[in-house]
């Protein structure tokens, strides 16, 4: 059974950094492109970016590429999202996904 | 950015009935590789999105044949027949041809 488990969320102050993780199991992680997607409190879905199966290529939403970085560790079957200089509008539930399968999501709240 | 416009925003349907959701993109979703990367998801209350349809008309594993996708270019439709209680939730279209963008969602409720 495919499982994607995100962690690392919580309450963070504006301007701070945060790193989310997503541990994958039940499939060969190193064979898959992976993505991060977020959902705002108003339920708007926003794609953040993708990473190629070997980590050699990343692709980001233009509005986020200067502050967000996606990486992966295939030995640990783990996907990461490094968020920097966070803003209130980054408040959302963050999902990792293979496109077909999704994690349960992790909440990030940006507030002072 | 490719804008995905879903209509209607909300929909009321009777159990056992049929309904459809429209998704229109601001530019053609035909990729240079010939594929059209248009997906449909259902997000049930309190859950993560679940994939229903990929590449316009292909049902994902385990998705009942009550769900069907169609369309081409910039206009796409998800049809749901014989609506069941577990079909309720918010439906999103999603394009993966030009970067990636989601539609605004369509909430399906019981009449």
PDB file of C-alpha atoms in Angstrom:
ATOM      1  CA  UNK A   1       0.000   0.000   0.000  1.00  0.00           C
ATOM      2  CA  UNK A   2       1.345   3.406  -0.974  1.00  0.00           C
ATOM      3  CA  UNK A   3       1.897   5.709   1.971  1.00  0.00           C
ATOM      4  CA  UNK A   4       3.084   9.305   1.979  1.00  0.00           C
ATOM      5  CA  UNK A   5       3.510  10.865   5.390  1.00  0.00           C
ATOM      6  CA  UNK A   6       4.274  14.559   5.693  1.00  0.00           C
ATOM      7  CA  UNK A   7       5.745  16.191   8.777  1.00  0.00           C
ATOM      8  CA  UNK A   8       7.451  19.358   9.935  1.00  0.00           C
ATOM      9  CA  UNK A   9       4.524  21.753   9.896  1.00  0.00           C
ATOM     10  CA  UNK A  10       3.315  24.031  12.658  1.00  0.00           C
ATOM     11  CA  UNK A  11       3.173  27.656  13.674  1.00  0.00           C
ATOM     12  CA  UNK A  12       5.981  29.781  12.293  1.00  0.00           C
ATOM     13  CA  UNK A  13       6.685  33.494  12.397  1.00  0.00           C
ATOM     14  CA  UNK A  14       6.765  35.638   9.261  1.00  0.00           C
ATOM     15  CA  UNK A  15      10.230  35.763   7.753  1.00  0.00           C
ATOM     16  CA  UNK A  16      11.294  32.442   9.260  1.00  0.00           C
ATOM     17  CA  UNK A  17      12.288  29.221   7.492  1.00  0.00           C
ATOM     18  CA  UNK A  18      10.704  25.805   7.694  1.00  0.00           C
ATOM     19  CA  UNK A  19      11.500  22.409   6.205  1.00  0.00           C
ATOM     20  CA  UNK A  20       8.788  19.891   5.491  1.00  0.00           C
ATOM     21  CA  UNK A  21       9.434  16.197   4.968  1.00  0.00           C
ATOM     22  CA  UNK A  22       7.461  13.467   3.269  1.00  0.00           C
ATOM     23  CA  UNK A  23       8.382   9.841   3.889  1.00  0.00           C
ATOM     24  CA  UNK A  24       7.231   7.438   1.208  1.00  0.00           C
ATOM     25  CA  UNK A  25       6.600   3.710   1.422  1.00  0.00           C
ATOM     26  CA  UNK A  26       4.833   0.987  -0.528  1.00  0.00           C
ATOM     27  CA  UNK A  27       6.388   1.848  -3.875  1.00  0.00           C
ATOM     28  CA  UNK A  28       9.822   2.397  -5.411  1.00  0.00           C
ATOM     29  CA  UNK A  29      10.298   6.043  -4.497  1.00  0.00           C
ATOM     30  CA  UNK A  30      13.328   6.502  -6.757  1.00  0.00           C
ATOM     31  CA  UNK A  31      11.217   5.674  -9.821  1.00  0.00           C
ATOM     32  CA  UNK A  32       8.791   8.570  -9.384  1.00  0.00           C
ATOM     33  CA  UNK A  33       8.660  12.260  -9.990  1.00  0.00           C
ATOM     34  CA  UNK A  34       7.276  13.866  -6.853  1.00  0.00           C
ATOM     35  CA  UNK A  35       5.380  17.086  -6.276  1.00  0.00           C
ATOM     36  CA  UNK A  36       4.388  19.432  -3.486  1.00  0.00           C
ATOM     37  CA  UNK A  37       0.928  20.993  -3.582  1.00  0.00           C
ATOM     38  CA  UNK A  38      -0.693  23.252  -1.037  1.00  0.00           C
ATOM     39  CA  UNK A  39      -4.288  24.030  -0.157  1.00  0.00           C
ATOM     40  CA  UNK A  40      -5.203  27.334   1.408  1.00  0.00           C
ATOM     41  CA  UNK A  41      -7.761  27.676   4.205  1.00  0.00           C
ATOM     42  CA  UNK A  42     -10.191  28.819   1.500  1.00  0.00           C
ATOM     43  CA  UNK A  43      -9.607  25.449  -0.270  1.00  0.00           C
ATOM     44  CA  UNK A  44      -7.702  26.861  -3.243  1.00  0.00           C
ATOM     45  CA  UNK A  45      -5.226  24.282  -4.559  1.00  0.00           C
ATOM     46  CA  UNK A  46      -1.798  25.508  -5.652  1.00  0.00           C
ATOM     47  CA  UNK A  47       0.990  23.501  -7.218  1.00  0.00           C
ATOM     48  CA  UNK A  48       4.378  24.341  -5.674  1.00  0.00           C
ATOM     49  CA  UNK A  49       6.798  22.287  -7.726  1.00  0.00           C
ATOM     50  CA  UNK A  50       8.103  18.931  -8.932  1.00  0.00           C
ATOM     51  CA  UNK A  51      11.333  16.998  -8.664  1.00  0.00           C
ATOM     52  CA  UNK A  52      12.563  14.363 -11.078  1.00  0.00           C
ATOM     53  CA  UNK A  53      12.957  10.797  -9.804  1.00  0.00           C
ATOM     54  CA  UNK A  54      16.758  11.117  -9.490  1.00  0.00           C
ATOM     55  CA  UNK A  55      16.680  14.651  -8.112  1.00  0.00           C
ATOM     56  CA  UNK A  56      18.477  16.070 -11.146  1.00  0.00           C
ATOM     57  CA  UNK A  57      15.692  18.453 -12.179  1.00  0.00           C
ATOM     58  CA  UNK A  58      13.212  20.629 -10.382  1.00  0.00           C
ATOM     59  CA  UNK A  59      10.354  22.746 -11.631  1.00  0.00           C
ATOM     60  CA  UNK A  60       8.574  25.412  -9.599  1.00  0.00           C
ATOM     61  CA  UNK A  61       5.576  27.678  -9.725  1.00  0.00           C
ATOM     62  CA  UNK A  62       7.099  31.005 -10.823  1.00  0.00           C
ATOM     63  CA  UNK A  63       5.629  32.871  -7.868  1.00  0.00           C
ATOM     64  CA  UNK A  64       7.353  30.548  -5.374  1.00  0.00           C
ATOM     65  CA  UNK A  65      10.662  29.567  -6.944  1.00  0.00           C
ATOM     66  CA  UNK A  66      12.691  32.228  -5.162  1.00  0.00           C
ATOM     67  CA  UNK A  67      11.622  31.114  -1.685  1.00  0.00           C
ATOM     68  CA  UNK A  68      10.870  27.379  -1.919  1.00  0.00           C
ATOM     69  CA  UNK A  69      13.286  24.525  -2.659  1.00  0.00           C
ATOM     70  CA  UNK A  70      12.379  20.907  -3.297  1.00  0.00           C
ATOM     71  CA  UNK A  71      14.873  18.111  -2.737  1.00  0.00           C
ATOM     72  CA  UNK A  72      14.844  14.385  -2.127  1.00  0.00           C
ATOM     73  CA  UNK A  73      16.878  11.616  -0.563  1.00  0.00           C
ATOM     74  CA  UNK A  74      16.124   8.408  -2.415  1.00  0.00           C
ATOM     75  CA  UNK A  75      18.114   6.338   0.097  1.00  0.00           C
ATOM     76  CA  UNK A  76      15.644   7.474   2.747  1.00  0.00           C
ATOM     77  CA  UNK A  77      12.606   7.546   0.444  1.00  0.00           C
ATOM     78  CA  UNK A  78      12.047  11.087   1.610  1.00  0.00           C
ATOM     79  CA  UNK A  79      10.953  14.243  -0.147  1.00  0.00           C
ATOM     80  CA  UNK A  80      11.648  17.694   1.283  1.00  0.00           C
ATOM     81  CA  UNK A  81      10.296  21.202   0.926  1.00  0.00           C
ATOM     82  CA  UNK A  82      12.483  24.003   2.246  1.00  0.00           C
ATOM     83  CA  UNK A  83      10.476  27.159   2.767  1.00  0.00           C
ATOM     84  CA  UNK A  84      12.231  30.435   3.446  1.00  0.00           C
ATOM     85  CA  UNK A  85      11.093  33.954   4.307  1.00  0.00           C
ATOM     86  CA  UNK A  86       7.576  32.660   4.887  1.00  0.00           C
ATOM     87  CA  UNK A  87       4.598  34.995   4.670  1.00  0.00           C
ATOM     88  CA  UNK A  88       1.057  34.895   5.978  1.00  0.00           C
ATOM     89  CA  UNK A  89      -0.144  33.834   2.539  1.00  0.00           C
ATOM     90  CA  UNK A  90       1.921  30.637   2.885  1.00  0.00           C
ATOM     91  CA  UNK A  91      -0.548  29.473   5.526  1.00  0.00           C
ATOM     92  CA  UNK A  92      -1.933  26.265   4.064  1.00  0.00           C
ATOM     93  CA  UNK A  93      -2.017  22.502   4.221  1.00  0.00           C
ATOM     94  CA  UNK A  94       0.946  21.086   2.323  1.00  0.00           C
ATOM     95  CA  UNK A  95       0.705  17.786   0.476  1.00  0.00           C
ATOM     96  CA  UNK A  96       3.292  15.619  -1.184  1.00  0.00           C
ATOM     97  CA  UNK A  97       2.015  13.647  -4.123  1.00  0.00           C
ATOM     98  CA  UNK A  98       2.987  11.317  -6.925  1.00  0.00           C
ATOM     99  CA  UNK A  99      -0.001  12.755  -8.826  1.00  0.00           C
ATOM    100  CA  UNK A 100      -1.860   9.502  -8.244  1.00  0.00           C
ATOM    101  CA  UNK A 101      -1.288   9.197  -4.501  1.00  0.00           C
ATOM    102  CA  UNK A 102      -1.336  11.903  -1.872  1.00  0.00           C
ATOM    103  CA  UNK A 103      -0.206  12.221   1.697  1.00  0.00           C
ATOM    104  CA  UNK A 104      -2.560  13.266   4.463  1.00  0.00           C
ATOM    105  CA  UNK A 105      -1.117  16.765   4.433  1.00  0.00           C
ATOM    106  CA  UNK A 106       0.644  18.892   7.028  1.00  0.00           C
ATOM    107  CA  UNK A 107      -0.561  22.281   8.222  1.00  0.00           C
ATOM    108  CA  UNK A 108       1.639  25.339   8.193  1.00  0.00           C
ATOM    109  CA  UNK A 109       0.441  28.497   9.882  1.00  0.00           C
ATOM    110  CA  UNK A 110       2.421  31.694   9.447  1.00  0.00           C
ATOM    111  CA  UNK A 111       1.605  34.203  12.144  1.00  0.00           C
ATOM    112  CA  UNK A 112       3.297  36.398  14.703  1.00  0.00           C
TER     113      UNK A 112
ATOM    114  CA  UNK B   1      -0.015  30.885 -16.314  1.00  0.00           C
ATOM    115  CA  UNK B   2      -2.690  28.556 -17.614  1.00  0.00           C
ATOM    116  CA  UNK B   3      -5.977  29.399 -15.926  1.00  0.00           C
ATOM    117  CA  UNK B   4      -8.381  26.543 -15.307  1.00  0.00           C
ATOM    118  CA  UNK B   5     -12.007  27.625 -15.039  1.00  0.00           C
ATOM    119  CA  UNK B   6     -14.386  25.133 -13.520  1.00  0.00           C
ATOM    120  CA  UNK B   7     -18.155  25.425 -13.702  1.00  0.00           C
ATOM    121  CA  UNK B   8     -20.386  25.309 -11.840  1.00  0.00           C
ATOM    122  CA  UNK B   9     -18.931  26.234  -8.463  1.00  0.00           C
ATOM    123  CA  UNK B  10     -21.527  24.074  -6.749  1.00  0.00           C
ATOM    124  CA  UNK B  11     -23.937  21.411  -7.831  1.00  0.00           C
ATOM    125  CA  UNK B  12     -26.907  19.704  -6.213  1.00  0.00           C
ATOM    126  CA  UNK B  13     -27.776  16.242  -7.374  1.00  0.00           C
ATOM    127  CA  UNK B  14     -30.185  13.509  -6.348  1.00  0.00           C
ATOM    128  CA  UNK B  15     -28.925  10.081  -5.402  1.00  0.00           C
ATOM    129  CA  UNK B  16     -28.966   7.923  -8.488  1.00  0.00           C
ATOM    130  CA  UNK B  17     -28.930  10.948 -10.737  1.00  0.00           C
ATOM    131  CA  UNK B  18     -26.430  12.144 -13.295  1.00  0.00           C
ATOM    132  CA  UNK B  19     -24.391  15.308 -13.483  1.00  0.00           C
ATOM    133  CA  UNK B  20     -21.417  16.873 -15.186  1.00  0.00           C
ATOM    134  CA  UNK B  21     -18.670  19.365 -14.406  1.00  0.00           C
ATOM    135  CA  UNK B  22     -16.932  21.540 -16.958  1.00  0.00           C
ATOM    136  CA  UNK B  23     -13.309  22.616 -16.954  1.00  0.00           C
ATOM    137  CA  UNK B  24     -11.961  25.100 -19.457  1.00  0.00           C
ATOM    138  CA  UNK B  25      -8.298  26.025 -19.848  1.00  0.00           C
ATOM    139  CA  UNK B  26      -6.953  29.357 -21.053  1.00  0.00           C
ATOM    140  CA  UNK B  27      -4.777  27.581 -23.599  1.00  0.00           C
ATOM    141  CA  UNK B  28      -4.619  24.196 -25.246  1.00  0.00           C
ATOM    142  CA  UNK B  29      -3.488  21.381 -22.959  1.00  0.00           C
ATOM    143  CA  UNK B  30      -2.029  19.282 -25.752  1.00  0.00           C
ATOM    144  CA  UNK B  31       1.600  18.697 -24.828  1.00  0.00           C
ATOM    145  CA  UNK B  32       4.402  18.611 -27.378  1.00  0.00           C
ATOM    146  CA  UNK B  33       4.590  14.860 -26.732  1.00  0.00           C
ATOM    147  CA  UNK B  34       1.022  14.499 -27.991  1.00  0.00           C
ATOM    148  CA  UNK B  35      -0.539  13.783 -24.603  1.00  0.00           C
ATOM    149  CA  UNK B  36      -3.112  15.952 -22.882  1.00  0.00           C
ATOM    150  CA  UNK B  37      -2.325  16.121 -19.173  1.00  0.00           C
ATOM    151  CA  UNK B  38      -5.738  16.845 -17.741  1.00  0.00           C
ATOM    152  CA  UNK B  39      -6.719  15.168 -14.490  1.00  0.00           C
ATOM    153  CA  UNK B  40      -9.771  15.074 -12.251  1.00  0.00           C
ATOM    154  CA  UNK B  41      -9.671  14.694  -8.479  1.00  0.00           C
ATOM    155  CA  UNK B  42     -12.282  14.299  -5.781  1.00  0.00           C
ATOM    156  CA  UNK B  43     -11.617  15.616  -2.309  1.00  0.00           C
ATOM    157  CA  UNK B  44     -14.037  14.205   0.225  1.00  0.00           C
ATOM    158  CA  UNK B  45     -14.589  16.134   3.452  1.00  0.00           C
ATOM    159  CA  UNK B  46     -11.558  15.902   5.726  1.00  0.00           C
ATOM    160  CA  UNK B  47      -9.554  13.849   3.229  1.00  0.00           C
ATOM    161  CA  UNK B  48      -6.754  14.333   0.711  1.00  0.00           C
ATOM    162  CA  UNK B  49      -7.601  14.548  -2.975  1.00  0.00           C
ATOM    163  CA  UNK B  50      -8.028  11.232  -4.751  1.00  0.00           C
ATOM    164  CA  UNK B  51      -7.317  10.731  -8.418  1.00  0.00           C
ATOM    165  CA  UNK B  52     -10.310   9.819 -10.549  1.00  0.00           C
ATOM    166  CA  UNK B  53      -9.280  10.460 -14.144  1.00  0.00           C
ATOM    167  CA  UNK B  54      -5.905  10.960 -15.795  1.00  0.00           C
ATOM    168  CA  UNK B  55      -5.041  12.195 -19.269  1.00  0.00           C
ATOM    169  CA  UNK B  56      -8.605  13.329 -19.979  1.00  0.00           C
ATOM    170  CA  UNK B  57     -10.469  10.043 -20.044  1.00  0.00           C
ATOM    171  CA  UNK B  58      -8.572   7.264 -18.275  1.00  0.00           C
ATOM    172  CA  UNK B  59     -10.084   6.023 -15.045  1.00  0.00           C
ATOM    173  CA  UNK B  60      -7.561   5.465 -12.280  1.00  0.00           C
ATOM    174  CA  UNK B  61      -7.349   2.074 -10.614  1.00  0.00           C
ATOM    175  CA  UNK B  62     -10.435   1.279  -8.566  1.00  0.00           C
ATOM    176  CA  UNK B  63     -12.519   4.195  -9.863  1.00  0.00           C
ATOM    177  CA  UNK B  64     -16.023   3.046 -10.770  1.00  0.00           C
ATOM    178  CA  UNK B  65     -17.203   3.336 -14.351  1.00  0.00           C
ATOM    179  CA  UNK B  66     -19.854   5.793 -13.177  1.00  0.00           C
ATOM    180  CA  UNK B  67     -17.109   8.381 -13.639  1.00  0.00           C
ATOM    181  CA  UNK B  68     -16.095   9.353 -17.140  1.00  0.00           C
ATOM    182  CA  UNK B  69     -13.916  12.094 -18.568  1.00  0.00           C
ATOM    183  CA  UNK B  70     -13.970  13.610 -22.011  1.00  0.00           C
ATOM    184  CA  UNK B  71     -12.806  16.616 -23.951  1.00  0.00           C
ATOM    185  CA  UNK B  72      -9.907  17.966 -25.901  1.00  0.00           C
ATOM    186  CA  UNK B  73      -7.834  21.070 -26.393  1.00  0.00           C
ATOM    187  CA  UNK B  74      -9.265  23.553 -23.914  1.00  0.00           C
ATOM    188  CA  UNK B  75     -12.641  22.068 -22.977  1.00  0.00           C
ATOM    189  CA  UNK B  76     -13.094  19.115 -20.682  1.00  0.00           C
ATOM    190  CA  UNK B  77     -15.964  17.438 -18.871  1.00  0.00           C
ATOM    191  CA  UNK B  78     -16.333  15.043 -15.986  1.00  0.00           C
ATOM    192  CA  UNK B  79     -19.583  13.084 -15.960  1.00  0.00           C
ATOM    193  CA  UNK B  80     -20.885  11.257 -12.939  1.00  0.00           C
ATOM    194  CA  UNK B  81     -23.787   8.871 -13.378  1.00  0.00           C
ATOM    195  CA  UNK B  82     -25.837   7.011 -10.759  1.00  0.00           C
ATOM    196  CA  UNK B  83     -24.568   9.354  -8.053  1.00  0.00           C
ATOM    197  CA  UNK B  84     -23.886   7.664  -4.724  1.00  0.00           C
ATOM    198  CA  UNK B  85     -23.370   9.224  -1.285  1.00  0.00           C
ATOM    199  CA  UNK B  86     -19.598   8.605  -1.426  1.00  0.00           C
ATOM    200  CA  UNK B  87     -19.380  10.829  -4.519  1.00  0.00           C
ATOM    201  CA  UNK B  88     -20.040  13.962  -2.497  1.00  0.00           C
ATOM    202  CA  UNK B  89     -17.220  16.410  -2.018  1.00  0.00           C
ATOM    203  CA  UNK B  90     -15.210  18.884  -4.078  1.00  0.00           C
ATOM    204  CA  UNK B  91     -14.036  18.034  -7.573  1.00  0.00           C
ATOM    205  CA  UNK B  92     -10.932  19.647  -9.030  1.00  0.00           C
ATOM    206  CA  UNK B  93      -9.548  19.594 -12.528  1.00  0.00           C
ATOM    207  CA  UNK B  94      -5.768  19.880 -12.848  1.00  0.00           C
ATOM    208  CA  UNK B  95      -3.511  20.430 -15.814  1.00  0.00           C
ATOM    209  CA  UNK B  96       0.058  19.176 -16.044  1.00  0.00           C
ATOM    210  CA  UNK B  97       0.950  20.364 -19.527  1.00  0.00           C
ATOM    211  CA  UNK B  98       2.138  23.930 -18.861  1.00  0.00           C
ATOM    212  CA  UNK B  99       3.611  23.980 -15.371  1.00  0.00           C
ATOM    213  CA  UNK B 100       0.654  22.786 -13.291  1.00  0.00           C
ATOM    214  CA  UNK B 101      -2.561  24.493 -12.264  1.00  0.00           C
ATOM    215  CA  UNK B 102      -5.799  23.538 -10.602  1.00  0.00           C
ATOM    216  CA  UNK B 103      -9.338  24.588 -11.244  1.00  0.00           C
ATOM    217  CA  UNK B 104     -11.200  26.372  -8.488  1.00  0.00           C
ATOM    218  CA  UNK B 105     -13.254  23.335  -7.534  1.00  0.00           C
ATOM    219  CA  UNK B 106     -16.872  22.233  -7.815  1.00  0.00           C
ATOM    220  CA  UNK B 107     -18.726  21.214  -4.692  1.00  0.00           C
ATOM    221  CA  UNK B 108     -21.140  18.350  -5.221  1.00  0.00           C
ATOM    222  CA  UNK B 109     -23.973  18.189  -2.715  1.00  0.00           C
ATOM    223  CA  UNK B 110     -27.119  16.160  -2.317  1.00  0.00           C
ATOM    224  CA  UNK B 111     -30.399  17.703  -3.393  1.00  0.00           C
TER     225      UNK B 111
END
